[in-house]
GROMACS .gro file of C-alpha atoms in nm:
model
  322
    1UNK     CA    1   0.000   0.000   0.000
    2UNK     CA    2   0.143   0.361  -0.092
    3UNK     CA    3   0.167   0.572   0.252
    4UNK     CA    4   0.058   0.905   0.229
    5UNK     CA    5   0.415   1.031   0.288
    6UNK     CA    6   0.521   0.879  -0.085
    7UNK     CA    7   0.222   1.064  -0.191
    8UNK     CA    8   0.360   1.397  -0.098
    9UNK     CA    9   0.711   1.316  -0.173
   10UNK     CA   10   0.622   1.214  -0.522
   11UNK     CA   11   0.455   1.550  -0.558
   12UNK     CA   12   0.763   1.737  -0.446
   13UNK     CA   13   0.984   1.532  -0.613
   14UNK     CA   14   0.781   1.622  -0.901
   15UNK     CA   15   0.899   1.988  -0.872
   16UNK     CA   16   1.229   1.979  -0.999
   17UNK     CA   17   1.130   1.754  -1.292
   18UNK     CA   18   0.818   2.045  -1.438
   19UNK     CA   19   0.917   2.336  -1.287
   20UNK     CA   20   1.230   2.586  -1.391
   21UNK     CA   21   1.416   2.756  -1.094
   22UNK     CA   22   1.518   3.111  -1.068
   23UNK     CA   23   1.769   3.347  -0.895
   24UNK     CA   24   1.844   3.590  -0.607
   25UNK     CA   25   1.670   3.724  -0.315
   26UNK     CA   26   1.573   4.053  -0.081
   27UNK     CA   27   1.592   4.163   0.242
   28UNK     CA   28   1.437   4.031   0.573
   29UNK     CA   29   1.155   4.214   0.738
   30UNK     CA   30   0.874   4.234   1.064
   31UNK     CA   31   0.592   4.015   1.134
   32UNK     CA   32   0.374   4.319   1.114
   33UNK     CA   33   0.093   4.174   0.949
   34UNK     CA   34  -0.122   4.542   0.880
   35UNK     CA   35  -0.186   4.578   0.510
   36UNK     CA   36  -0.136   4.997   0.579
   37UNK     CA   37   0.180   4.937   0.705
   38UNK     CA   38   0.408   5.052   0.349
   39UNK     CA   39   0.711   5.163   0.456
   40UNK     CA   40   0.952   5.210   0.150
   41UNK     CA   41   1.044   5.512  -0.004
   42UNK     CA   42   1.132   5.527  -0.370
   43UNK     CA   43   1.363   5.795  -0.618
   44UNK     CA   44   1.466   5.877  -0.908
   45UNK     CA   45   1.800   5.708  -0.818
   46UNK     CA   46   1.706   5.418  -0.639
   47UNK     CA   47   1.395   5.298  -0.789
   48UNK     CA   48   1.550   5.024  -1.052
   49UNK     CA   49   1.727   4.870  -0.750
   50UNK     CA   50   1.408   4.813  -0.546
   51UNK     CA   51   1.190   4.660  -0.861
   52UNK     CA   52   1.550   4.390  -0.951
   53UNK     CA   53   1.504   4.318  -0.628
   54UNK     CA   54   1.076   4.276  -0.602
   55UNK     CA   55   1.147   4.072  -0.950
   56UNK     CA   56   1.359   3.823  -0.869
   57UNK     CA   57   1.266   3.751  -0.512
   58UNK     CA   58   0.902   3.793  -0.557
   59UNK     CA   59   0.731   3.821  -0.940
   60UNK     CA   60   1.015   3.559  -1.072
   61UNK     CA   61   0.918   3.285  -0.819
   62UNK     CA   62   0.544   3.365  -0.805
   63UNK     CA   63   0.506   3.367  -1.213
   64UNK     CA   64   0.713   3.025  -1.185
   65UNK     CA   65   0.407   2.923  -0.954
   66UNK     CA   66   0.184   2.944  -1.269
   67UNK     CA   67   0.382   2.729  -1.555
   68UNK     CA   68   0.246   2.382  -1.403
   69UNK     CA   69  -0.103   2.501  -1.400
   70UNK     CA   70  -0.015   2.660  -1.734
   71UNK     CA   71   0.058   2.349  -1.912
   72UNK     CA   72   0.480   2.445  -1.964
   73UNK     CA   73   0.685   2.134  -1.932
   74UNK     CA   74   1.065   2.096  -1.871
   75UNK     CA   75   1.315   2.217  -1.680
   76UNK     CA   76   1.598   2.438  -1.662
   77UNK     CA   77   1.636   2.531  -1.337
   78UNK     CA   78   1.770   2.367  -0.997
   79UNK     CA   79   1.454   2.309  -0.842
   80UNK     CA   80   1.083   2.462  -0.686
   81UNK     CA   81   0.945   2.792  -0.554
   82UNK     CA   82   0.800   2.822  -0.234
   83UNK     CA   83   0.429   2.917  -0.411
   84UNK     CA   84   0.469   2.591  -0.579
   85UNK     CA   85   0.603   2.324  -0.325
   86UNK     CA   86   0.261   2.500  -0.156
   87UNK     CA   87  -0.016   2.450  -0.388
   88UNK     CA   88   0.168   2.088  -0.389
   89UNK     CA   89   0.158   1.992  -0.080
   90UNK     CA   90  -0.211   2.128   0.033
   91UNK     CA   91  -0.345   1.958  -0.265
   92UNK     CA   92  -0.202   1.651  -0.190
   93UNK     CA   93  -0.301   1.660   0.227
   94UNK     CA   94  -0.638   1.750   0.067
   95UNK     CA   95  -0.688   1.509  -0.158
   96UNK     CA   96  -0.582   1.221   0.105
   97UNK     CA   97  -0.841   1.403   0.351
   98UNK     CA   98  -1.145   1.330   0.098
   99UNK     CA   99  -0.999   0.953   0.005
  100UNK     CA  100  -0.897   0.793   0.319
  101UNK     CA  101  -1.082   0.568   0.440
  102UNK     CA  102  -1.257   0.718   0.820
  103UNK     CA  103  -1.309   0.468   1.076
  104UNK     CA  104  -1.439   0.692   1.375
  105UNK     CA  105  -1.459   1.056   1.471
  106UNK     CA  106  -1.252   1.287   1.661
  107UNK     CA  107  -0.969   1.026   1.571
  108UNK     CA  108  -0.572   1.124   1.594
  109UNK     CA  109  -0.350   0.893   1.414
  110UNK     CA  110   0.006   0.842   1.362
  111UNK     CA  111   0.248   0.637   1.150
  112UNK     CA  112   0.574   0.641   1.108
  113UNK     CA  113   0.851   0.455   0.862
  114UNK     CA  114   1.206   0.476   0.746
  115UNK     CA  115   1.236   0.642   0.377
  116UNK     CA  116   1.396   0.458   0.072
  117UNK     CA  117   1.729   0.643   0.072
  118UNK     CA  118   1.807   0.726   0.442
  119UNK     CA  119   1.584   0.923   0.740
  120UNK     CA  120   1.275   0.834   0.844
  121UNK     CA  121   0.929   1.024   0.818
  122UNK     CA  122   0.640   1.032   1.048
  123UNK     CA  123   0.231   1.129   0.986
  124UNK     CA  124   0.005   1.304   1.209
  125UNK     CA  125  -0.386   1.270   1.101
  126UNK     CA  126  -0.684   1.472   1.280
  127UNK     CA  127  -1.028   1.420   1.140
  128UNK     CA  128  -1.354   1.484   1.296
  129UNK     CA  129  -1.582   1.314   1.151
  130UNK     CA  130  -1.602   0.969   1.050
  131UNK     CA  131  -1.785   1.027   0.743
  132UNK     CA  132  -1.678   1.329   0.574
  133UNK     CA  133  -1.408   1.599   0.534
  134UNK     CA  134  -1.473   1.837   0.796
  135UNK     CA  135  -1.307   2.185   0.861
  136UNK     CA  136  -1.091   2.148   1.171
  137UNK     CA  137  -0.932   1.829   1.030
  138UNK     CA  138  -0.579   1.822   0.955
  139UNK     CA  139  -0.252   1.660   0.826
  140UNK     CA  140   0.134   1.686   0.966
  141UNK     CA  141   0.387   1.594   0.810
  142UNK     CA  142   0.745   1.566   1.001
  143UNK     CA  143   1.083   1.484   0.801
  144UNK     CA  144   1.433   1.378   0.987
  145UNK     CA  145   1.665   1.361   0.671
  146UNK     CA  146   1.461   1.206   0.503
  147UNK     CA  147   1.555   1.132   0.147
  148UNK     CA  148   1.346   0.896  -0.087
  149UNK     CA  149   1.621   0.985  -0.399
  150UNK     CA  150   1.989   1.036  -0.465
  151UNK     CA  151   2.016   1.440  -0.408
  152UNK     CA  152   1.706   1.508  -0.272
  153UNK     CA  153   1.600   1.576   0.103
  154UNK     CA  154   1.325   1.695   0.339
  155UNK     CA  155   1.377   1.823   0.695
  156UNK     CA  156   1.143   2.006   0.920
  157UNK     CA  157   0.724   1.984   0.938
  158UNK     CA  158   0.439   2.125   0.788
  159UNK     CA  159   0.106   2.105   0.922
  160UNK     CA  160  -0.208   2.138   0.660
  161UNK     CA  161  -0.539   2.249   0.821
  162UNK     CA  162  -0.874   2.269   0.616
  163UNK     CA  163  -1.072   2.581   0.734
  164UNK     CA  164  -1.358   2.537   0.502
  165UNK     CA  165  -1.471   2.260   0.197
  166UNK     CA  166  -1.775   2.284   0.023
  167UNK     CA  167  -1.834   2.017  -0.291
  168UNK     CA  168  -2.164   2.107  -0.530
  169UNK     CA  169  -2.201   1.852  -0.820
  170UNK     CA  170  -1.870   1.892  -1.031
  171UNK     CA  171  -1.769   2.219  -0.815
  172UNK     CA  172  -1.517   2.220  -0.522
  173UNK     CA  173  -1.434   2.503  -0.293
  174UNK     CA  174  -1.183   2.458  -0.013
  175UNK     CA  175  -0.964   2.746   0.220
  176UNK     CA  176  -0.641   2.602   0.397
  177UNK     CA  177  -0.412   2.669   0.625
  178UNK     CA  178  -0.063   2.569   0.551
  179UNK     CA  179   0.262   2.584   0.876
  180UNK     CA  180   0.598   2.551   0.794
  181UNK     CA  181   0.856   2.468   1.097
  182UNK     CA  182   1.199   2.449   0.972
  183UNK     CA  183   1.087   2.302   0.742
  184UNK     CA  184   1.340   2.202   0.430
  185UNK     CA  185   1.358   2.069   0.094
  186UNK     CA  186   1.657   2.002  -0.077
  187UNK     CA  187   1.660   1.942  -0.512
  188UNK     CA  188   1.904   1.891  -0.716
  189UNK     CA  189   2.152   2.069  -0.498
  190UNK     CA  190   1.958   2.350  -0.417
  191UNK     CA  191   1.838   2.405  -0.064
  192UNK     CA  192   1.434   2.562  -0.016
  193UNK     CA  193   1.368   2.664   0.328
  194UNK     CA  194   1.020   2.801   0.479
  195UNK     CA  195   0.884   2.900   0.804
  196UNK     CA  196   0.542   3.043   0.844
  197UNK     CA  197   0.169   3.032   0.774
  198UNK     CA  198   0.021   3.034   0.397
  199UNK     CA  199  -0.363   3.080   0.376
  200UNK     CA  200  -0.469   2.900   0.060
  201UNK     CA  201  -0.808   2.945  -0.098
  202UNK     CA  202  -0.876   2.658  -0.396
  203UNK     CA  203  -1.139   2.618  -0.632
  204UNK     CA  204  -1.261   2.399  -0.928
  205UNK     CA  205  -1.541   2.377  -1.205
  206UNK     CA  206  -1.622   2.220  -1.501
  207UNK     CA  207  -1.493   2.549  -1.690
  208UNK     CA  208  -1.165   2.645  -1.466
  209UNK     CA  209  -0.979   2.644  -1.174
  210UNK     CA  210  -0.830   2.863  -0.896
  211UNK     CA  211  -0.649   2.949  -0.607
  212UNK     CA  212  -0.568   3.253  -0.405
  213UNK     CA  213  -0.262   3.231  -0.193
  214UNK     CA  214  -0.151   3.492   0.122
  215UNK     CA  215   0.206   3.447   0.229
  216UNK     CA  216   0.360   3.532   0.562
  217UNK     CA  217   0.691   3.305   0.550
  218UNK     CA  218   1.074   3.311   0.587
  219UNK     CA  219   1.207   3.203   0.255
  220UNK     CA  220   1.569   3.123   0.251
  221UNK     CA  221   1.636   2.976  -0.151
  222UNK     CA  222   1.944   2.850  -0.230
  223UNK     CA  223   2.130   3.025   0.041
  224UNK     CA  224   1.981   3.378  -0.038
  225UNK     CA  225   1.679   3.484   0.242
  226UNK     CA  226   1.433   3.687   0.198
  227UNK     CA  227   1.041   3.729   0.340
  228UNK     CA  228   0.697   3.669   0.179
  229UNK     CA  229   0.418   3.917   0.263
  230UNK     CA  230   0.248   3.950  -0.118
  231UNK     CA  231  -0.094   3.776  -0.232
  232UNK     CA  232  -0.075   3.587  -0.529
  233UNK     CA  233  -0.446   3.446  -0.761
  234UNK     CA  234  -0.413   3.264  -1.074
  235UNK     CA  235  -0.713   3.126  -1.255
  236UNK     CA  236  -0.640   2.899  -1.540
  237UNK     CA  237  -0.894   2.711  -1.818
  238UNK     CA  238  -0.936   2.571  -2.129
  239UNK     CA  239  -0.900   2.914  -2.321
  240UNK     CA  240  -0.680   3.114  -2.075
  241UNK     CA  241  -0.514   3.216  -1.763
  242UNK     CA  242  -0.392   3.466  -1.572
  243UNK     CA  243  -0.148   3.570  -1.253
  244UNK     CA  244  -0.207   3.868  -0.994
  245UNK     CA  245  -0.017   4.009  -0.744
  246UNK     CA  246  -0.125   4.192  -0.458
  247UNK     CA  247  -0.024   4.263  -0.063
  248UNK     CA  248   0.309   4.392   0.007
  249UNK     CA  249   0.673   4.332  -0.089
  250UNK     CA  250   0.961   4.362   0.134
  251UNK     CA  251   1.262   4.470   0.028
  252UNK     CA  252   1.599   4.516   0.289
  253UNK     CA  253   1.317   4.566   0.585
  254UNK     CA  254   1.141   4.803   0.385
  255UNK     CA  255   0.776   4.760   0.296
  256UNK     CA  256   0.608   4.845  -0.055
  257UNK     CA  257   0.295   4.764  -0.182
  258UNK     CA  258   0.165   4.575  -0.485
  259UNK     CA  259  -0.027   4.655  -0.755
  260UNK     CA  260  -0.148   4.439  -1.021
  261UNK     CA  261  -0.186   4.699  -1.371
  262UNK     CA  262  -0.201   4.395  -1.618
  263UNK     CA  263  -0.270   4.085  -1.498
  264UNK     CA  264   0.030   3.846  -1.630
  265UNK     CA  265  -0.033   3.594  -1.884
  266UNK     CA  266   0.066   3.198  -1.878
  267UNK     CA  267   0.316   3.332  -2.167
  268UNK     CA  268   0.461   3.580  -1.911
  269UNK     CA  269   0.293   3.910  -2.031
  270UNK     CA  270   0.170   4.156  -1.767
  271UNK     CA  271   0.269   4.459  -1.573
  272UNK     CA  272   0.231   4.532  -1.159
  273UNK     CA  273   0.303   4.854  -0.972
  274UNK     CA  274   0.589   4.861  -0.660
  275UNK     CA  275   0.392   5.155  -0.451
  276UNK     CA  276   0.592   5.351  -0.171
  277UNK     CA  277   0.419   5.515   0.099
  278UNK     CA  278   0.463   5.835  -0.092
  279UNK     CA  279   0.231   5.711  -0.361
  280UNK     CA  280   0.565   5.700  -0.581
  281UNK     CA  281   0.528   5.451  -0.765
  282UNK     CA  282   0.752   5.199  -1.032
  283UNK     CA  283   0.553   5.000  -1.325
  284UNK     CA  284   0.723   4.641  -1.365
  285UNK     CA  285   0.597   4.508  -1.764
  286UNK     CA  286   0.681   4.198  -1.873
  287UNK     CA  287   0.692   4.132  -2.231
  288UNK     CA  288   0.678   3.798  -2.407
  289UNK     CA  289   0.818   3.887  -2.709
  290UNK     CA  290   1.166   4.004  -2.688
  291UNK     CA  291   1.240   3.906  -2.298
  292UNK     CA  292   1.266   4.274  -2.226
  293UNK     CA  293   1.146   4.405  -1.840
  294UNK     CA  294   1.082   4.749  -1.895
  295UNK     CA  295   1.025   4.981  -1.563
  296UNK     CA  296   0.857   5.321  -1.590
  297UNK     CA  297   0.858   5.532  -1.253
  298UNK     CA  298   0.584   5.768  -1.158
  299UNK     CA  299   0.586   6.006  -0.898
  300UNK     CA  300   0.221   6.056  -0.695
  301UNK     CA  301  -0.040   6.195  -0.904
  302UNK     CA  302   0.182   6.226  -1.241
  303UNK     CA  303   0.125   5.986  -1.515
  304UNK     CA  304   0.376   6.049  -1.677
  305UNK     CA  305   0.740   5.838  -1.565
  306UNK     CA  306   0.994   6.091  -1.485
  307UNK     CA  307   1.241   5.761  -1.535
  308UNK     CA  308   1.258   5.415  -1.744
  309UNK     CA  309   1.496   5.165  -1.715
  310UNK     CA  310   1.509   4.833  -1.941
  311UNK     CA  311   1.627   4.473  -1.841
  312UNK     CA  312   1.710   4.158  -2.031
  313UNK     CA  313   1.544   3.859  -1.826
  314UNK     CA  314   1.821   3.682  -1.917
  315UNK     CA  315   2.048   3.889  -1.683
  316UNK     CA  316   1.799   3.889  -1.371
  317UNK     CA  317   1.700   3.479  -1.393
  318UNK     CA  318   1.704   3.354  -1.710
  319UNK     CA  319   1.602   3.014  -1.574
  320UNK     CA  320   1.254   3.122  -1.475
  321UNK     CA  321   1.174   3.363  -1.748
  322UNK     CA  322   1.016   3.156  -1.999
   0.00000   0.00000   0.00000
């Protein structure tokens, strides 16, 4: 019988096989939670700086959230994003909390087992009811080195909580809470760290599907740390798609906030606003036709940019520009 831990390790594993990678990372922040609370100051000097950074550390990884959903295959990077080894792993605790088989309520479970490679990996199951999925109910997952494949590793826990599921005919609607504690996962060299809560919101018809994720997580990728405070929604279907950002970005302590102006397409396309508690303001656009990033800063109440600076994508993370 496949545990539920191969289930999830699979699906991470599965990461660094469809996903591409991609590069640096900002500056730490507070735990100040309060949406108001913008704190960055932007000029004509400075400005570029602040949106290479919000790129990379933020728009690179949370586009690279999209390309599964998207439909683009391969990969050119080292491994996953934090956004993605998310929507992974609260799908996956979700879909074992609708299949497994309930033999009484208000039931707390445990198994435990050594993995394939080296470590061992333990389960922790909470479910209320006995004959349906039921908000409260929850999975924990706890990793001591474990490894399952040559080169890749998980350390740490994460605990999945359902906060709300509602199922009408071919329609499902679920909101999650996901908590990281030291928790670690190593691909293809490359090190992923996260600690922190990510609220998830998830949601499927006939026609599409969506999700809405809020971060508030340490991130330390590949050695470089940084903090997640942004919101990120992506709805994909048949026809189309599309990626927003919104929340806050932090960048060396300082807070700015985020503004979708285009939403970005599953080819990349789009354009979001870095906002400084000024009302300054620097437009990040995205093109998918020459791999340009083009940013255009506005000072409060002008629409006109009093500066513009172009980047190649292939010099800020050519892996994850696609």
């Amino acid at each position: 019988m496949k545990s539920k831990w191969s289930i999830l390790y699979g699906a991470l594993l599965a990461c660094s096989l469809t996903l591409t990678g991609c590069g640096g990372g900002g500056g730490g922040g507070d735990d100040d939670d309060d949406a108001g609370g913008i704190t960055g100051s932007l000029t004509a000097t400075h400005y570029a700086e602040v949106a290479d950074d919000v790129v990379v550390s933020v728009i690179g990884r949370s586009l690279q959230f999209g390309e599964v959903p998207f439909g683009v295959q391969g990969s050119q990077g080292p491994g996953a994003g934090p956004a993605d080894v998310t929507r992974r792993i609260v799908e996956e605790a979700i879909q074992a909390m609708r299949s497994k088989g309930r033999v009484q309520a208000f039931a707390i479970s445990e198994s435990t087992g050594a993995c394939d490679e080296s470590g061992t990996w333990k389960e922790v199951t909470y479910e209320q009811s006995a004959d349906d999925i039921t908000p409260g109910d929850y999975y924990e997952f706890r990793y001591d080195d474990c490894s399952n494949a040559v080169g890749h590793l998980l350390k740490g826990r994460v605990k999945v909580t359902l906060d709300s599921f509602k199922e009408t005919g071919d329609s499902i609607e679920y909101e999650a809470t996901t908590v990281y504690d030291g928790f670690s996962l190593t691909m293809n060299a490359v090190e992923l760290t996260l600690d922190g809560t990510v609220k998830t919101k998830n949601w499927w018809t006939t026609d599409e599907s969506g999700m809405v994720v809020r971060f508030n997580v340490d991130v330390s990728d590949d050695g470089k740390r940084f903090r997640w405070k942004h919101e990120l929604s992506f709805r994909s279907s048949a026809e189309d798609g599309e990626i927003s950002l919104g929340g806050t970005a932090v960048v060396d302590g300082a807070s700015y906030g985020l503004r979708q102006h285009e939403p970005f397409t599953p080819e990349g396309a789009g354009a979001v606003d870095v906002v400084d508690r000024s009302g300054h303001y620097v437009r990040i656009t995205f093109s998918d036709a020459d791999r340009k990033i083009v940013y255009e800063f506005f000072q409060a109440g002008n629409d006109t940019p009093v500066g513009t600076t172009t980047r190649d994508a292939d010099d800020l993370f050519a892996p994850a520009y696609l």
